[in-house]
mmCIF file of C-alpha atoms and ligand atoms in Angstrom:
data_model
loop_
_atom_site.group_PDB
_atom_site.id
_atom_site.type_symbol
_atom_site.label_atom_id
_atom_site.label_comp_id
_atom_site.label_asym_id
_atom_site.label_seq_id
_atom_site.Cartn_x
_atom_site.Cartn_y
_atom_site.Cartn_z
ATOM 1 C CA MET A 1 68.629 26.063 65.467
ATOM 2 C CA ARG A 2 65.127 25.909 66.954
ATOM 3 C CA ILE A 3 62.426 25.433 64.357
ATOM 4 C CA LEU A 4 58.748 25.781 65.258
ATOM 5 C CA ILE A 5 56.329 24.272 62.757
ATOM 6 C CA ALA A 6 52.712 25.354 62.396
ATOM 7 C CA ASN A 7 50.070 25.105 59.680
ATOM 8 C CA ASP A 8 46.441 25.904 58.946
ATOM 9 C CA ASP A 9 45.326 22.449 57.814
ATOM 10 C CA GLY A 10 45.397 21.125 61.362
ATOM 11 C CA ILE A 11 47.709 18.981 63.459
ATOM 12 C CA TYR A 12 46.757 15.751 61.625
ATOM 13 C CA SER A 13 47.579 17.002 58.119
ATOM 14 C CA PRO A 14 50.144 14.842 56.290
ATOM 15 C CA GLY A 15 51.809 18.069 55.119
ATOM 16 C CA ILE A 16 52.946 18.974 58.637
ATOM 17 C CA CYS A 17 54.629 15.573 59.177
ATOM 18 C CA ALA A 18 56.451 15.838 55.838
ATOM 19 C CA LEU A 19 57.749 19.299 56.754
ATOM 20 C CA ALA A 20 58.749 18.247 60.285
ATOM 21 C CA GLU A 21 60.650 15.274 58.932
ATOM 22 C CA VAL A 22 62.703 17.423 56.531
ATOM 23 C CA ALA A 23 63.171 20.276 59.036
ATOM 24 C CA ALA A 24 64.598 17.870 61.635
ATOM 25 C CA LYS A 25 67.734 17.627 59.436
ATOM 26 C CA PHE A 26 68.395 21.322 60.150
ATOM 27 C CA GLY A 27 67.747 21.681 63.874
ATOM 28 C CA ASP A 28 65.472 21.000 66.837
ATOM 29 C CA VAL A 29 61.869 20.842 65.749
ATOM 30 C CA ARG A 30 58.587 21.250 67.577
ATOM 31 C CA VAL A 31 55.109 21.152 66.016
ATOM 32 C CA VAL A 32 52.270 23.382 67.255
ATOM 33 C CA ALA A 33 49.159 23.389 65.081
ATOM 34 C CA PRO A 34 45.390 23.949 65.217
ATOM 35 C CA ASP A 35 43.286 21.024 66.458
ATOM 36 C CA VAL A 36 40.971 21.389 63.439
ATOM 37 C CA GLU A 37 41.422 22.824 59.969
ATOM 38 C CA GLN A 38 41.749 26.622 59.851
ATOM 39 C CA SER A 39 42.319 27.146 56.127
ATOM 40 C CA SER A 40 41.423 30.681 54.970
ATOM 41 C CA ALA A 41 41.351 31.874 58.600
ATOM 42 C CA GLY A 42 43.849 34.556 57.631
ATOM 43 C CA HIS A 43 45.654 36.299 60.481
ATOM 44 C CA ALA A 44 42.853 35.995 63.046
ATOM 45 C CA VAL A 45 43.800 35.633 66.705
ATOM 46 C CA THR A 46 41.582 34.335 69.503
ATOM 47 C CA ALA A 47 41.163 37.178 71.971
ATOM 48 C CA SER A 48 37.727 36.494 73.503
ATOM 49 C CA ARG A 49 38.323 33.085 75.122
ATOM 50 C CA PRO A 50 41.252 31.181 76.618
ATOM 51 C CA LEU A 51 43.244 28.679 74.557
ATOM 52 C CA SER A 52 44.408 25.154 75.368
ATOM 53 C CA TYR A 53 47.815 23.668 74.508
ATOM 54 C CA LYS A 54 47.782 19.878 74.490
ATOM 55 C CA ARG A 55 50.515 17.353 73.745
ATOM 56 C CA THR A 56 49.584 15.224 70.744
ATOM 57 C CA PRO A 57 51.303 12.014 69.656
ATOM 58 C CA LEU A 58 52.000 12.139 65.924
ATOM 59 C CA LYS A 59 53.028 9.084 63.948
ATOM 60 C CA GLY A 60 55.940 9.255 61.557
ATOM 61 C CA ILE A 61 57.892 12.146 63.100
ATOM 62 C CA GLY A 62 59.951 10.176 65.598
ATOM 63 C CA SER A 63 60.635 11.961 68.878
ATOM 64 C CA ILE A 64 59.509 15.419 67.711
ATOM 65 C CA GLU A 65 57.108 16.968 70.224
ATOM 66 C CA ALA A 66 53.751 18.040 68.852
ATOM 67 C CA TYR A 67 50.997 20.137 70.444
ATOM 68 C CA ARG A 68 47.496 21.041 69.324
ATOM 69 C CA VAL A 69 45.781 24.345 70.049
ATOM 70 C CA ASN A 70 42.039 25.064 69.846
ATOM 71 C CA GLY A 71 42.732 28.262 67.935
ATOM 72 C CA THR A 72 44.042 29.810 64.754
ATOM 73 C CA PRO A 73 47.409 29.434 63.002
ATOM 74 C CA ALA A 74 48.552 32.776 64.481
ATOM 75 C CA ASP A 75 47.483 31.581 67.972
ATOM 76 C CA CYS A 76 49.621 28.465 67.489
ATOM 77 C CA VAL A 77 52.726 30.543 66.776
ATOM 78 C CA ALA A 78 52.033 32.839 69.734
ATOM 79 C CA LEU A 79 51.557 29.890 72.128
ATOM 80 C CA GLY A 80 54.298 27.824 70.528
ATOM 81 C CA THR A 81 56.942 30.508 70.957
ATOM 82 C CA HIS A 82 55.660 31.378 74.447
ATOM 83 C CA ASN A 83 56.053 27.766 75.579
ATOM 84 C CA TRP A 84 59.376 27.123 73.803
ATOM 85 C CA GLU A 85 62.028 29.779 74.274
ATOM 86 C CA LYS A 86 64.543 30.955 71.698
ATOM 87 C CA VAL A 87 62.784 29.806 68.538
ATOM 88 C CA ASP A 88 64.818 30.961 65.514
ATOM 89 C CA VAL A 89 62.347 30.432 62.725
ATOM 90 C CA VAL A 90 58.739 29.412 62.161
ATOM 91 C CA LEU A 91 57.910 27.158 59.225
ATOM 92 C CA SER A 92 54.261 26.927 58.195
ATOM 93 C CA GLY A 93 52.855 24.111 56.075
ATOM 94 C CA ILE A 94 53.233 22.239 53.941
ATOM 95 C CA ASN A 95 49.802 23.548 53.042
ATOM 96 C CA MET A 96 47.458 21.394 50.970
ATOM 97 C CA GLY A 97 46.756 24.048 48.361
ATOM 98 C CA SER A 98 48.724 26.892 46.778
ATOM 99 C CA ASN A 99 48.986 30.325 48.387
ATOM 100 C CA LEU A 100 49.676 32.547 45.399
ATOM 101 C CA GLY A 101 48.942 36.175 44.537
ATOM 102 C CA ASN A 102 46.005 37.762 46.327
ATOM 103 C CA SER A 103 45.081 34.533 48.095
ATOM 104 C CA MET A 104 47.889 35.444 50.511
ATOM 105 C CA TRP A 105 45.400 37.811 52.162
ATOM 106 C CA HIS A 106 43.195 34.900 53.241
ATOM 107 C CA SER A 107 45.937 32.395 53.930
ATOM 108 C CA GLY A 108 46.217 30.930 57.418
ATOM 109 C CA THR A 109 49.445 29.239 56.328
ATOM 110 C CA LEU A 110 51.072 32.562 55.572
ATOM 111 C CA ALA A 111 49.529 34.108 58.714
ATOM 112 C CA ALA A 112 51.502 31.704 60.906
ATOM 113 C CA ALA A 113 54.715 32.869 59.216
ATOM 114 C CA LYS A 114 53.602 36.521 59.544
ATOM 115 C CA GLN A 115 52.926 36.018 63.252
ATOM 116 C CA ALA A 116 56.538 34.903 63.627
ATOM 117 C CA VAL A 117 57.700 38.180 62.076
ATOM 118 C CA LEU A 118 55.392 40.185 64.374
ATOM 119 C CA LEU A 119 57.125 38.457 67.306
ATOM 120 C CA GLY A 120 60.572 39.402 65.998
ATOM 121 C CA LEU A 121 61.337 35.993 64.453
ATOM 122 C CA ARG A 122 61.636 34.774 60.886
ATOM 123 C CA GLY A 123 58.796 33.051 59.032
ATOM 124 C CA ILE A 124 58.637 30.784 55.990
ATOM 125 C CA ALA A 125 55.322 29.573 54.533
ATOM 126 C CA LEU A 126 55.302 26.491 52.277
ATOM 127 C CA SER A 127 52.405 25.389 50.070
ATOM 128 C CA ALA A 128 51.782 22.727 47.438
ATOM 129 C CA PRO A 129 48.937 22.546 44.924
ATOM 130 C CA VAL A 130 45.949 20.254 45.314
ATOM 131 C CA THR A 131 44.877 19.101 41.883
ATOM 132 C CA ARG A 132 42.135 16.969 40.395
ATOM 133 C CA GLY A 133 44.600 14.135 40.815
ATOM 134 C CA GLY A 134 44.325 14.553 44.585
ATOM 135 C CA ASP A 135 46.498 15.662 47.492
ATOM 136 C CA PRO A 136 50.138 16.686 47.017
ATOM 137 C CA ASP A 137 52.625 13.791 46.899
ATOM 138 C CA PHE A 138 54.640 14.735 49.987
ATOM 139 C CA GLU A 139 57.180 11.928 49.509
ATOM 140 C CA GLN A 140 58.040 13.307 46.087
ATOM 141 C CA LEU A 141 58.141 16.858 47.487
ATOM 142 C CA LYS A 142 60.617 16.179 50.296
ATOM 143 C CA PRO A 143 63.859 16.638 48.265
ATOM 144 C CA SER A 144 62.573 20.011 46.970
ATOM 145 C CA VAL A 145 61.587 21.071 50.490
ATOM 146 C CA GLU A 146 65.099 20.201 51.635
ATOM 147 C CA LYS A 147 66.623 22.311 48.823
ATOM 148 C CA VAL A 148 64.448 25.268 49.795
ATOM 149 C CA LEU A 149 65.311 24.986 53.500
ATOM 150 C CA THR A 150 69.021 24.606 52.697
ATOM 151 C CA LEU A 151 68.818 27.949 50.907
ATOM 152 C CA LEU A 152 66.398 29.852 53.168
ATOM 153 C CA LEU A 153 67.231 28.743 56.712
ATOM 154 C CA PRO A 154 70.727 30.333 56.757
ATOM 155 C CA ALA A 155 69.455 33.455 54.898
ATOM 156 C CA ASN A 156 68.961 35.601 58.012
ATOM 157 C CA GLU A 157 68.333 38.765 55.997
ATOM 158 C CA LEU A 158 65.080 37.273 54.665
ATOM 159 C CA SER A 159 62.460 37.768 57.376
ATOM 160 C CA LEU A 160 59.368 36.447 55.608
ATOM 161 C CA VAL A 161 59.251 34.218 52.534
ATOM 162 C CA ASN A 162 56.247 32.655 50.814
ATOM 163 C CA VAL A 163 57.199 29.400 49.077
ATOM 164 C CA ASN A 164 54.971 27.585 46.584
ATOM 165 C CA PHE A 165 55.772 24.271 44.912
ATOM 166 C CA PRO A 166 54.661 23.359 41.384
ATOM 167 C CA GLU A 167 52.452 20.409 40.553
ATOM 168 C CA LYS A 168 55.188 18.203 39.111
ATOM 169 C CA GLU A 169 58.886 17.644 39.803
ATOM 170 C CA PRO A 170 60.319 21.215 39.940
ATOM 171 C CA ARG A 171 62.646 22.535 37.188
ATOM 172 C CA GLY A 172 64.418 24.669 39.784
ATOM 173 C CA LEU A 173 63.874 27.579 42.167
ATOM 174 C CA ARG A 174 62.849 31.157 41.281
ATOM 175 C CA TRP A 175 62.724 34.420 43.271
ATOM 176 C CA THR A 176 59.363 35.978 42.479
ATOM 177 C CA ARG A 177 57.005 38.851 43.255
ATOM 178 C CA GLN A 178 53.383 38.543 44.392
ATOM 179 C CA SER A 179 50.933 38.398 41.493
ATOM 180 C CA VAL A 180 48.284 40.997 42.333
ATOM 181 C CA ARG A 181 46.699 41.907 38.998
ATOM 182 C CA HIS A 182 43.899 39.360 39.309
ATOM 183 C CA TYR A 183 41.830 38.149 42.228
ATOM 184 C CA ASP A 184 40.632 34.555 42.220
ATOM 185 C CA GLY A 185 37.889 34.848 44.851
ATOM 186 C CA LYS A 186 34.323 34.329 43.642
ATOM 187 C CA VAL A 187 30.873 33.931 45.220
ATOM 188 C CA VAL A 188 28.753 31.189 43.646
ATOM 189 C CA PRO A 189 25.050 31.061 44.590
ATOM 190 C CA GLY A 190 23.313 27.722 45.048
ATOM 191 C CA GLU A 191 20.507 25.986 46.877
ATOM 192 C CA ASP A 192 20.499 23.707 49.889
ATOM 193 C CA PRO A 193 18.424 20.452 49.954
ATOM 194 C CA MET A 194 15.497 22.446 51.429
ATOM 195 C CA GLY A 195 15.481 24.839 48.501
ATOM 196 C CA ARG A 196 16.953 27.692 50.517
ATOM 197 C CA LYS A 197 19.447 29.945 48.844
ATOM 198 C CA HIS A 198 23.075 29.767 49.953
ATOM 199 C CA PHE A 199 26.450 30.943 48.720
ATOM 200 C CA TRP A 200 29.860 29.378 48.282
ATOM 201 C CA PHE A 201 32.907 31.595 48.512
ATOM 202 C CA THR A 202 35.145 29.755 46.088
ATOM 203 C CA VAL A 203 38.188 30.140 43.873
ATOM 204 C CA ILE A 204 38.282 30.520 40.105
ATOM 205 C CA PRO A 205 41.383 29.548 38.132
ATOM 206 C CA ILE A 206 43.432 32.463 36.840
ATOM 207 C CA GLU A 207 44.858 31.957 33.373
ATOM 208 C CA GLU A 208 46.710 35.178 32.646
ATOM 209 C CA THR A 209 49.919 35.509 34.622
ATOM 210 C CA GLU A 210 52.736 38.047 34.467
ATOM 211 C CA GLU A 211 56.329 36.946 34.099
ATOM 212 C CA GLY A 212 58.322 37.072 37.306
ATOM 213 C CA THR A 213 55.332 36.517 39.579
ATOM 214 C CA ASP A 214 54.670 33.640 41.955
ATOM 215 C CA ARG A 215 51.825 32.307 39.794
ATOM 216 C CA TRP A 216 53.964 32.438 36.661
ATOM 217 C CA ALA A 217 56.874 30.570 38.265
ATOM 218 C CA VAL A 218 54.677 27.760 39.560
ATOM 219 C CA GLU A 219 52.932 27.483 36.175
ATOM 220 C CA GLN A 220 56.331 27.191 34.511
ATOM 221 C CA GLY A 221 57.212 24.331 36.849
ATOM 222 C CA TYR A 222 59.497 26.216 39.248
ATOM 223 C CA VAL A 223 59.419 26.512 43.022
ATOM 224 C CA SER A 224 58.352 30.115 43.709
ATOM 225 C CA MET A 225 59.974 32.002 46.599
ATOM 226 C CA THR A 226 58.572 35.479 47.325
ATOM 227 C CA PRO A 227 60.219 37.656 49.982
ATOM 228 C CA LEU A 228 57.431 39.598 51.718
ATOM 229 C CA ARG A 229 57.136 42.511 54.143
ATOM 230 C CA LEU A 230 54.488 43.467 56.694
ATOM 231 C CA ASP A 231 54.634 47.225 56.020
ATOM 232 C CA LEU A 232 51.475 47.844 53.958
ATOM 233 C CA THR A 233 52.150 51.557 53.491
ATOM 234 C CA ASN A 234 51.574 52.628 49.905
ATOM 235 C CA GLU A 235 54.684 54.820 49.575
ATOM 236 C CA GLN A 236 53.628 56.418 46.292
ATOM 237 C CA GLU A 237 50.139 57.299 47.511
ATOM 238 C CA LEU A 238 51.559 58.592 50.796
ATOM 239 C CA ILE A 239 53.646 61.106 48.821
ATOM 240 C CA GLU A 240 50.605 61.997 46.681
ATOM 241 C CA ALA A 241 48.391 62.381 49.776
ATOM 242 C CA GLN A 242 50.962 64.654 51.418
ATOM 243 C CA SER A 243 51.277 66.855 48.345
ATOM 244 C CA HIS A 244 47.596 66.928 47.205
ATOM 245 C CA TYR A 245 46.034 67.202 50.667
ATOM 246 C CA PRO A 246 48.520 69.092 52.849
ATOM 247 C CA LEU A 247 47.484 69.083 56.513
ATOM 248 C CA GLY A 248 47.986 71.937 58.977
HETATM 249 MN MN1 MN B 301 45.232 25.083 54.407
#
């Protein structure tokens, strides 16, 4: 099995080494990631300038080849699969920060997995929370990552899965749906040192969660696994549009 690994935190993120190390137990692994952090870049692609693809030595991942790209997470998957034939699955992460609910819209981590699906491959995004205590403990996470990959890698019928780990040792795994009732994006005004007004686009914690959602599972201490699709068609509203506004 050929496993391409990308992320949005950049090629030097400890999360990508942790994922590569676990993934190497399941097949041939190659890492292709942005040269600088691209968090919240969403599914942007670089179409107005050429991209470079440079071999990068990475410590701690043995003989696994790694490349850095001066582009977005989606660019990395496009170039990575172009330069390495017959990739079976793209893993993205492990992201330093959760990708739950509506934050999936902004996620570069998920975008790399989505790009795999656009190219006819399978994609799995993996994210772990960053807390006040600091970065995720990737050593502690590795056994859970292995459990998830043991389940998901052979599951060929699942084209796109968004995986989120809880803060502490997981109680188990849960299949979940995307939590979409609340949006955690918020603009906070402030002032720069010169007294000029500026704005931070930031995230507010969401307290209310609905049972069965990704947010709920992670809060309860489970690993959340949400099967996703790229078809954004609102089926119900399509039927309503066709009946309320018949055309020609
Ligand atoms: Mn990130």
